[in-house]
Amino acid sequence: VALQRVRLDIEYDGTDYAGWQVQPRQATVQGVLEHALGLVLRRQVRLVGAGRTDAGVHATGQVAHADLPFPLDYRRIKAGINALTPASVVVTAIREASARFDARRSATGRAYVYRLATRPVAYGRQYLWSVHSAPSLAAMQRCARTLPGVHDFVSFCVARSAPKGTRCRVLEAKWGRAGAELRFRIVADRFVHGMVRSLVGSMVEVGLGRMTPEAFESLLKSGRRRGTGPAAPAEGLCLTRVFYPDDRPA
Amino acid sequence: VALQRVRLDIEYDGTDYAGWQVQPRQATVQGVLEHALGLVLRRQVRLVGAGRTDAGVHATGQVAHADLPFPLDYRRIKAGINALTPASVVVTAIREASARFDARRSATGRAYVYRLATRPVAYGRQYLWSVHSAPSLAAMQRCARTLPGVHDFVSFCVARSAPKGTRCRVLEAKWGRAGAELRFRIVADRFVHGMVRSLVGSMVEVGLGRMTPEAFESLLKSGRRRGTGPAAPAEGLCLTRVFYPDDRPA
């Protein structure tokens, strides 16, 4: 069969999944999508995702590529996949891509948003970390301002082999208010494992006065592996966008 | 015991509940709150809620009253209730109220918001109705503009006895965009059973071109019981605020 490389845009509620990447005997987002694609196309198809989100992490802007038989009606393929996946996983778009397009390697940046509530929350709690007191936005923003640029994020990396190292270029890092919520948005060329949750956990410690902004900055500069705050829980984190050369906002 | 009337502000994710009001052998919001209050106070306490939300309907601004033993540390009572209720129900505030305060009867208005997505949604789907095509916002807004004022909403009332009749004064009714969502906000002195979901269901029919705006207006004016669109599903609906004389936004 002739094959066509396609780009898939994917949204998911990560609550019930052991993350993006296929793992034996676990429900994963990649797993349910490859299973649905297999049923629709009657052949095994492998997906390559741009961001390997962890267990419980959500995505509104995940991107993956796959090689599908050609020619095909991709709108029907999309409808077929969405009919076969649980409601917690949706393919929002499928389109033909260049044979050189690689969802992971072609990506020039990824954006994550972390959502924080400063009181117990029932409505929307699947997507928020409820901190039962109000951290100082100014103190957290002071930490965020130290992040842009190239740093070694070894202090904020969950111990695990990092074959490509732990240096990342942060392009944007900012706290803001959205109604009663506090939201942290970070864009970087790449992320090391557990990085956003570790950064948010430590910044919240600073916001609550349990760590100084100087101690946070020193963790960033020193590369020490001790002294970070506990990682923020997965449910507040969402992969919102993957950037590619010449692409426009979806 | 001396009793003190208190006002409780309550937020809930209605997904797993058969509505606000206690019903035998069903999980209800009033039921889990009265159960938690009973454990905290070691006595049976009855709650009176401002809005009897239906099964699956959410609330960010429900209000209830109760008579509690006096004096008490209401902050501790609140923490106690929240520790004993499921994460889907949260008491956001308890405060002393006048003995004449009645959460239901003193209310001068209620605000509901209905959230609509125009494509399949995974992230946040518990709080949205996903209509898989895009209704015309202008056509729905044309319908909404006919709602303010006093009308007999018998056409938009789920058949059930309405002891206080079916006339309601709509103070505000408006569609708007919020990111990729369409949102309908309606404020009225009172609502008849199923009214918002029935109005939204019919307005979406108009937005999709399956009903004319004139037919919608005629349903409102005629009081006919036939011809409305199917009611919109419960998950998109949320009670966002209850108004009282002299109160300020929470």
XYZ file of C-alpha atoms in Angstrom:
500
model
C 0.000 0.000 0.000
C 1.015 3.585 -0.648
C 1.325 5.506 2.596
C 0.528 9.102 3.428
C 1.979 10.843 6.458
C -0.788 12.595 8.413
C -0.867 14.983 11.352
C -3.454 14.323 14.076
C -4.509 17.009 16.564
C -5.671 15.391 19.780
C -7.470 16.466 22.955
C -7.806 14.330 26.068
C -8.872 14.265 29.677
C -5.924 12.382 31.185
C -7.683 11.492 34.451
C -8.188 7.828 33.635
C -4.947 7.203 31.711
C -1.445 6.122 32.660
C -0.200 8.890 30.367
C 0.248 9.245 26.615
C 2.703 6.467 25.914
C 1.712 2.822 25.417
C 2.546 0.659 28.420
C 1.751 -3.000 28.969
C -1.498 -3.681 30.852
C -2.339 0.025 31.312
C -4.855 2.320 29.676
C -2.927 4.953 27.742
C -4.023 7.627 25.280
C -1.717 6.358 22.538
C -3.048 2.864 23.224
C -6.751 3.719 22.809
C -6.013 5.768 19.669
C -3.894 3.050 18.031
C -6.564 0.492 18.927
C -9.309 2.627 17.323
C -7.162 3.310 14.231
C -6.513 -0.418 13.950
C -10.244 -1.149 13.957
C -11.009 1.594 11.412
C -8.185 0.720 9.004
C -7.977 -3.035 9.702
C -4.228 -2.741 10.030
C -1.820 -1.859 12.801
C -0.778 1.795 12.808
C 1.803 3.400 15.056
C 1.350 6.939 16.368
C 4.226 9.222 17.341
C 3.151 11.945 19.769
C 4.843 15.307 20.281
C 4.588 15.289 24.071
C 4.824 12.203 26.279
C 2.407 13.466 28.919
C 2.498 11.694 32.287
C -0.281 9.777 34.027
C -3.223 12.083 34.784
C -1.960 14.986 32.658
C -4.422 16.454 30.136
C -3.982 17.808 26.625
C -5.985 20.195 24.498
C -3.236 20.553 21.889
C -1.386 17.229 21.564
C -0.074 16.481 18.074
C 0.879 13.094 16.629
C 1.827 11.722 13.243
C 1.095 8.406 11.573
C 1.459 6.839 8.142
C -1.924 5.868 6.730
C -2.901 4.078 3.514
C -3.472 6.491 0.638
C -5.862 7.733 -0.653
C -8.340 7.940 2.231
C -11.177 10.214 3.342
C -9.526 11.600 6.479
C -12.738 13.220 7.688
C -14.329 9.789 7.819
C -11.258 8.321 9.518
C -11.533 11.032 12.183
C -15.226 10.325 12.734
C -14.465 6.606 12.919
C -11.742 7.039 15.524
C -13.931 9.353 17.621
C -16.788 6.858 17.492
C -14.489 4.129 18.834
C -12.499 5.965 21.518
C -13.874 6.766 24.988
C -15.365 10.276 25.369
C -12.164 11.271 27.192
C -10.101 11.154 23.971
C -10.998 13.156 20.850
C -9.191 13.615 17.542
C -9.968 17.220 16.626
C -8.273 17.208 13.198
C -6.468 14.939 10.752
C -4.680 16.417 7.759
C -2.105 15.355 5.202
C 1.437 16.309 6.110
C 4.766 16.317 4.366
C 6.675 13.019 4.493
C 9.331 14.921 6.458
C 6.876 16.021 9.179
C 7.677 14.351 12.509
C 5.326 15.312 15.341
C 8.078 14.930 17.918
C 11.280 15.916 16.106
C 9.872 18.733 13.990
C 8.374 20.449 17.057
C 10.134 23.688 17.949
C 8.238 24.244 21.172
C 5.538 23.019 23.523
C 3.190 25.043 25.722
C 1.819 23.790 29.030
C -0.697 25.464 31.327
C -0.969 24.639 35.016
C -4.264 25.586 36.730
C -4.390 26.303 40.446
C -7.407 26.989 42.664
C -6.868 28.728 45.982
C -9.889 27.129 47.664
C -11.633 23.743 47.548
C -13.331 23.342 44.161
C -16.002 20.872 43.039
C -16.963 22.173 39.573
C -13.982 21.536 37.295
C -11.876 19.874 39.993
C -10.621 17.251 37.480
C -8.545 20.006 35.858
C -7.249 21.950 38.858
C -4.966 21.620 41.825
C -6.836 22.997 44.840
C -4.355 24.616 47.196
C -6.445 25.408 50.263
C -4.744 28.718 50.868
C -3.791 31.610 48.650
C -0.143 31.706 47.535
C 1.309 35.123 46.687
C 0.991 35.675 42.951
C 3.750 38.310 43.093
C 6.204 35.887 44.712
C 5.410 33.143 42.180
C 5.693 35.615 39.321
C 9.120 36.658 40.653
C 10.228 33.014 40.305
C 8.686 32.693 36.840
C 10.664 35.708 35.631
C 13.916 33.824 36.278
C 12.965 30.958 33.927
C 13.257 32.288 30.355
C 16.538 31.431 28.668
C 18.632 28.264 28.566
C 19.009 26.460 31.905
C 19.961 23.042 33.133
C 16.725 21.800 34.715
C 18.331 18.850 36.476
C 16.998 20.150 39.843
C 13.442 20.052 38.459
C 13.752 16.708 36.683
C 12.249 13.559 38.146
C 15.165 11.108 38.474
C 15.200 9.053 35.287
C 17.738 8.772 32.522
C 17.639 11.850 30.294
C 19.453 10.729 27.123
C 19.290 14.197 25.582
C 20.388 15.906 28.784
C 18.478 18.296 30.997
C 19.102 21.612 29.268
C 15.996 23.370 27.963
C 15.343 26.771 26.436
C 12.356 28.418 28.125
C 10.728 30.901 25.759
C 7.941 32.136 28.025
C 6.956 31.566 31.677
C 4.193 33.541 33.303
C 1.641 33.415 36.094
C -1.719 35.118 35.697
C -5.238 35.237 37.067
C -8.218 33.709 35.267
C -11.318 34.398 37.350
C -10.712 32.799 40.745
C -7.879 30.644 39.363
C -4.154 31.180 39.133
C -2.616 29.904 35.896
C 0.985 29.277 34.952
C 1.876 29.108 31.262
C 5.263 27.922 30.104
C 6.638 27.503 26.593
C 9.969 25.756 26.012
C 11.753 24.017 23.172
C 11.640 20.788 25.210
C 10.791 19.641 28.719
C 12.549 17.139 30.948
C 10.487 14.562 32.818
C 8.288 16.058 35.561
C 9.652 19.571 34.925
C 6.452 21.658 34.924
C 4.991 19.927 37.983
C 8.276 20.294 39.851
C 8.599 23.989 38.922
C 4.971 24.671 39.935
C 5.372 22.745 43.198
C 8.421 24.815 44.150
C 6.884 28.119 43.040
C 3.810 27.408 45.188
C 6.160 26.790 48.132
C 7.602 30.238 47.472
C 4.087 31.694 47.117
C 3.145 30.242 50.502
C 6.288 31.619 52.130
C 7.887 28.210 52.748
C 10.792 28.831 50.357
C 12.451 32.102 49.362
C 12.545 33.301 45.748
C 16.338 33.296 46.131
C 16.317 29.603 47.063
C 14.212 28.898 43.961
C 16.607 30.797 41.725
C 19.562 29.063 43.322
C 18.030 25.642 42.517
C 17.761 26.753 38.912
C 21.361 27.968 38.772
C 23.073 25.312 40.901
C 21.686 22.104 39.429
C 21.332 20.639 42.926
C 19.015 17.663 43.139
C 17.755 18.422 46.660
C 15.606 21.218 48.023
C 12.786 21.468 45.498
C 9.200 21.520 46.751
C 6.919 18.500 46.265
C 5.808 18.176 42.647
C 2.374 19.656 41.916
C -0.254 16.980 41.146
C -0.874 15.858 37.557
C -4.517 16.973 37.320
C -3.686 20.682 37.080
C -1.420 20.240 34.053
C -2.423 20.460 30.405
C -0.405 20.367 27.166
C -2.077 23.188 25.261
C -0.029 23.557 22.095
C 2.867 22.190 20.066
C 4.735 24.589 17.800
C 6.171 23.761 14.374
C 8.156 25.868 11.917
C 5.793 28.102 9.887
C 2.657 26.967 11.695
C -0.200 29.181 12.627
C -2.320 29.002 15.779
C -4.914 26.248 15.407
C -30.406 24.443 72.270
C -30.369 27.982 70.950
C -30.411 28.021 67.190
C -28.769 30.345 64.722
C -29.921 30.658 61.134
C -26.948 30.354 58.761
C -26.459 30.833 55.038
C -24.369 28.224 53.194
C -22.834 28.880 49.781
C -22.394 25.635 47.912
C -20.627 24.441 44.764
C -21.114 21.026 43.174
C -20.405 18.873 40.187
C -23.846 17.378 39.614
C -22.649 14.535 37.365
C -23.091 11.786 39.942
C -26.221 13.114 41.681
C -29.942 12.696 41.159
C -30.221 16.462 41.659
C -30.254 18.749 44.679
C -33.301 17.484 46.504
C -33.306 14.466 48.845
C -34.904 11.427 47.273
C -35.170 7.931 48.687
C -32.383 5.532 47.633
C -30.623 8.115 45.436
C -27.451 10.142 45.876
C -28.460 13.796 46.098
C -26.492 16.940 46.949
C -28.839 17.901 49.787
C -28.551 14.326 51.045
C -24.744 14.221 51.240
C -24.651 17.678 52.858
C -27.291 16.838 55.485
C -25.487 13.569 56.196
C -22.144 15.385 56.700
C -23.786 18.078 58.862
C -25.390 15.326 60.941
C -22.004 13.703 61.579
C -20.336 17.019 62.445
C -23.106 18.290 64.753
C -24.355 14.905 66.007
C -27.901 16.009 65.297
C -30.193 15.985 62.305
C -30.215 19.271 60.395
C -32.444 20.168 57.459
C -31.143 22.280 54.587
C -33.363 24.466 52.404
C -31.800 25.193 49.020
C -32.558 28.158 46.773
C -32.602 26.180 43.529
C -33.830 22.601 43.163
C -31.383 21.657 40.419
C -32.198 18.537 38.394
C -30.187 15.340 38.052
C -26.786 16.041 36.471
C -27.058 19.845 36.742
C -24.109 21.652 38.359
C -23.892 24.653 40.677
C -21.167 27.135 41.460
C -23.506 29.486 43.327
C -26.148 27.412 45.131
C -27.346 28.900 48.427
C -29.057 27.095 51.308
C -30.079 27.926 54.845
C -30.121 25.840 58.014
C -30.632 26.367 61.725
C -27.530 25.358 63.659
C -26.818 25.232 67.414
C -25.416 28.521 68.708
C -22.673 29.548 69.361
C -20.446 27.599 66.969
C -17.210 28.137 65.068
C -18.679 28.142 61.558
C -15.251 27.983 59.920
C -14.640 24.678 61.643
C -18.126 23.444 60.698
C -17.355 24.267 57.064
C -14.021 22.394 57.211
C -15.789 19.463 58.883
C -18.477 19.257 56.208
C -15.926 19.505 53.391
C -13.837 16.747 54.962
C -16.892 14.454 55.015
C -18.523 15.148 51.644
C -17.268 13.695 48.336
C -14.907 15.983 46.363
C -17.857 16.753 44.063
C -19.624 18.843 46.751
C -17.981 21.801 48.505
C -19.348 24.333 51.002
C -17.549 27.542 50.014
C -18.909 29.721 52.863
C -21.056 29.554 55.979
C -22.147 32.770 57.677
C -24.701 33.883 60.223
C -27.911 35.155 58.717
C -30.988 36.945 59.977
C -33.704 34.682 61.389
C -35.900 35.975 58.550
C -33.456 34.853 55.835
C -34.937 32.045 53.739
C -32.630 30.758 50.996
C -35.583 29.908 48.769
C -38.241 32.487 49.604
C -35.980 35.486 50.108
C -34.319 34.956 46.722
C -35.215 37.647 44.187
C -33.474 35.984 41.262
C -31.394 33.084 40.044
C -28.755 33.002 37.305
C -28.035 29.941 35.182
C -25.347 29.487 32.552
C -25.591 26.882 29.795
C -22.307 25.895 28.089
C -22.251 24.587 24.536
C -19.348 23.216 22.491
C -19.626 23.127 18.721
C -17.273 20.157 18.289
C -16.515 16.952 20.211
C -14.752 17.863 23.470
C -12.762 15.667 25.879
C -11.229 18.219 28.277
C -14.092 19.644 30.347
C -16.764 17.494 28.696
C -18.486 16.947 32.068
C -19.623 20.590 31.924
C -20.561 21.028 28.287
C -23.070 19.905 25.721
C -21.133 19.005 22.575
C -23.258 19.835 19.542
C -21.265 18.392 16.656
C -22.069 21.272 14.341
C -22.028 25.019 14.744
C -25.427 26.635 15.405
C -25.826 30.276 14.319
C -25.098 32.503 17.282
C -27.048 35.357 15.650
C -30.189 33.223 15.282
C -29.974 31.998 18.897
C -29.354 35.543 20.096
C -32.468 36.664 18.195
C -34.477 34.138 20.235
C -32.824 35.196 23.494
C -33.823 38.813 22.889
C -37.508 37.827 23.039
C -37.169 36.385 26.559
C -36.828 39.352 28.948
C -40.088 40.387 30.597
C -42.945 38.402 32.121
C -44.036 35.352 30.130
C -45.965 32.159 30.714
C -43.299 29.480 30.209
C -45.793 26.612 30.058
C -44.407 25.639 26.601
C -40.930 25.287 28.089
C -41.978 23.494 31.276
C -41.490 19.755 31.700
C -44.987 18.382 32.438
C -45.296 18.292 36.207
C -47.588 20.124 38.576
C -46.495 23.754 38.958
C -48.296 24.898 42.118
C -47.096 28.489 41.710
C -47.956 28.602 38.023
C -45.650 28.935 35.054
C -45.236 32.708 34.834
C -41.672 33.966 35.299
C -40.017 37.339 34.944
C -36.828 37.051 32.880
C -34.424 39.839 33.788
C -31.586 38.963 31.416
C -31.071 36.400 28.627
C -28.013 36.464 26.426
C -25.805 34.248 24.273
C -22.101 34.949 24.002
C -18.792 33.411 23.027
C -16.196 32.248 25.547
C -13.189 30.937 23.643
C -14.464 28.078 21.483
C -17.670 27.765 23.552
C -21.084 29.325 23.192
C -22.659 30.317 26.515
C -26.215 31.255 27.385
C -26.827 33.199 30.595
C -30.310 33.736 31.928
C -31.480 35.518 35.069
C -35.099 35.277 36.206
C -37.054 35.754 39.417
C -37.960 32.055 39.267
C -37.735 29.107 36.882
C -40.252 26.398 36.092
C -39.115 22.797 35.921
C -36.835 22.054 32.970
C -37.134 25.632 31.652
C -33.503 26.479 30.830
C -32.794 23.132 29.176
C -35.999 23.386 27.148
C -35.231 26.973 26.062
C -31.656 26.049 25.107
C -32.823 22.932 23.237
C -35.248 24.994 21.155
C -32.801 27.848 20.571
C -30.201 25.347 19.295
C -32.860 24.008 16.891
C -33.249 27.569 15.629
C -29.472 27.986 15.475
C -29.211 24.837 13.342
C -31.988 26.007 11.015
C -34.485 23.330 12.076
C -36.902 25.829 13.635
C -37.550 29.472 12.731
C -37.041 32.293 15.234
C -40.725 33.135 14.627
C -41.774 29.615 15.681
C -39.691 30.008 18.854
C -41.321 33.346 19.662
C -44.730 31.917 18.941
C -44.122 29.090 21.447
C -43.284 31.732 24.045
C -46.412 33.773 23.294
C -48.929 30.989 22.655
C -48.340 28.709 25.640
C -48.669 25.670 23.369
C -47.236 22.470 24.847
C -46.107 21.021 21.512
C -43.400 22.046 19.097
C -40.440 22.759 21.348
C -37.083 21.201 20.500
C -35.675 18.337 22.587
C -34.413 19.585 25.955
C -30.666 20.238 26.097
C -28.805 17.700 28.297
C -28.232 18.412 31.990
C -24.408 18.458 31.927
C -24.196 21.847 30.199
C -26.266 23.612 32.871
C -24.970 25.355 35.981
C -26.683 27.449 38.674
C -24.172 30.269 39.020
C -25.809 32.722 41.414
C -28.799 33.391 43.637
C -29.778 37.015 44.251
C -31.113 38.429 47.520
C -32.253 41.927 48.430
C -29.239 44.143 49.224
C -26.658 41.480 48.459
C -23.416 42.065 46.687
C -21.684 39.750 44.231
C -19.892 36.969 46.114
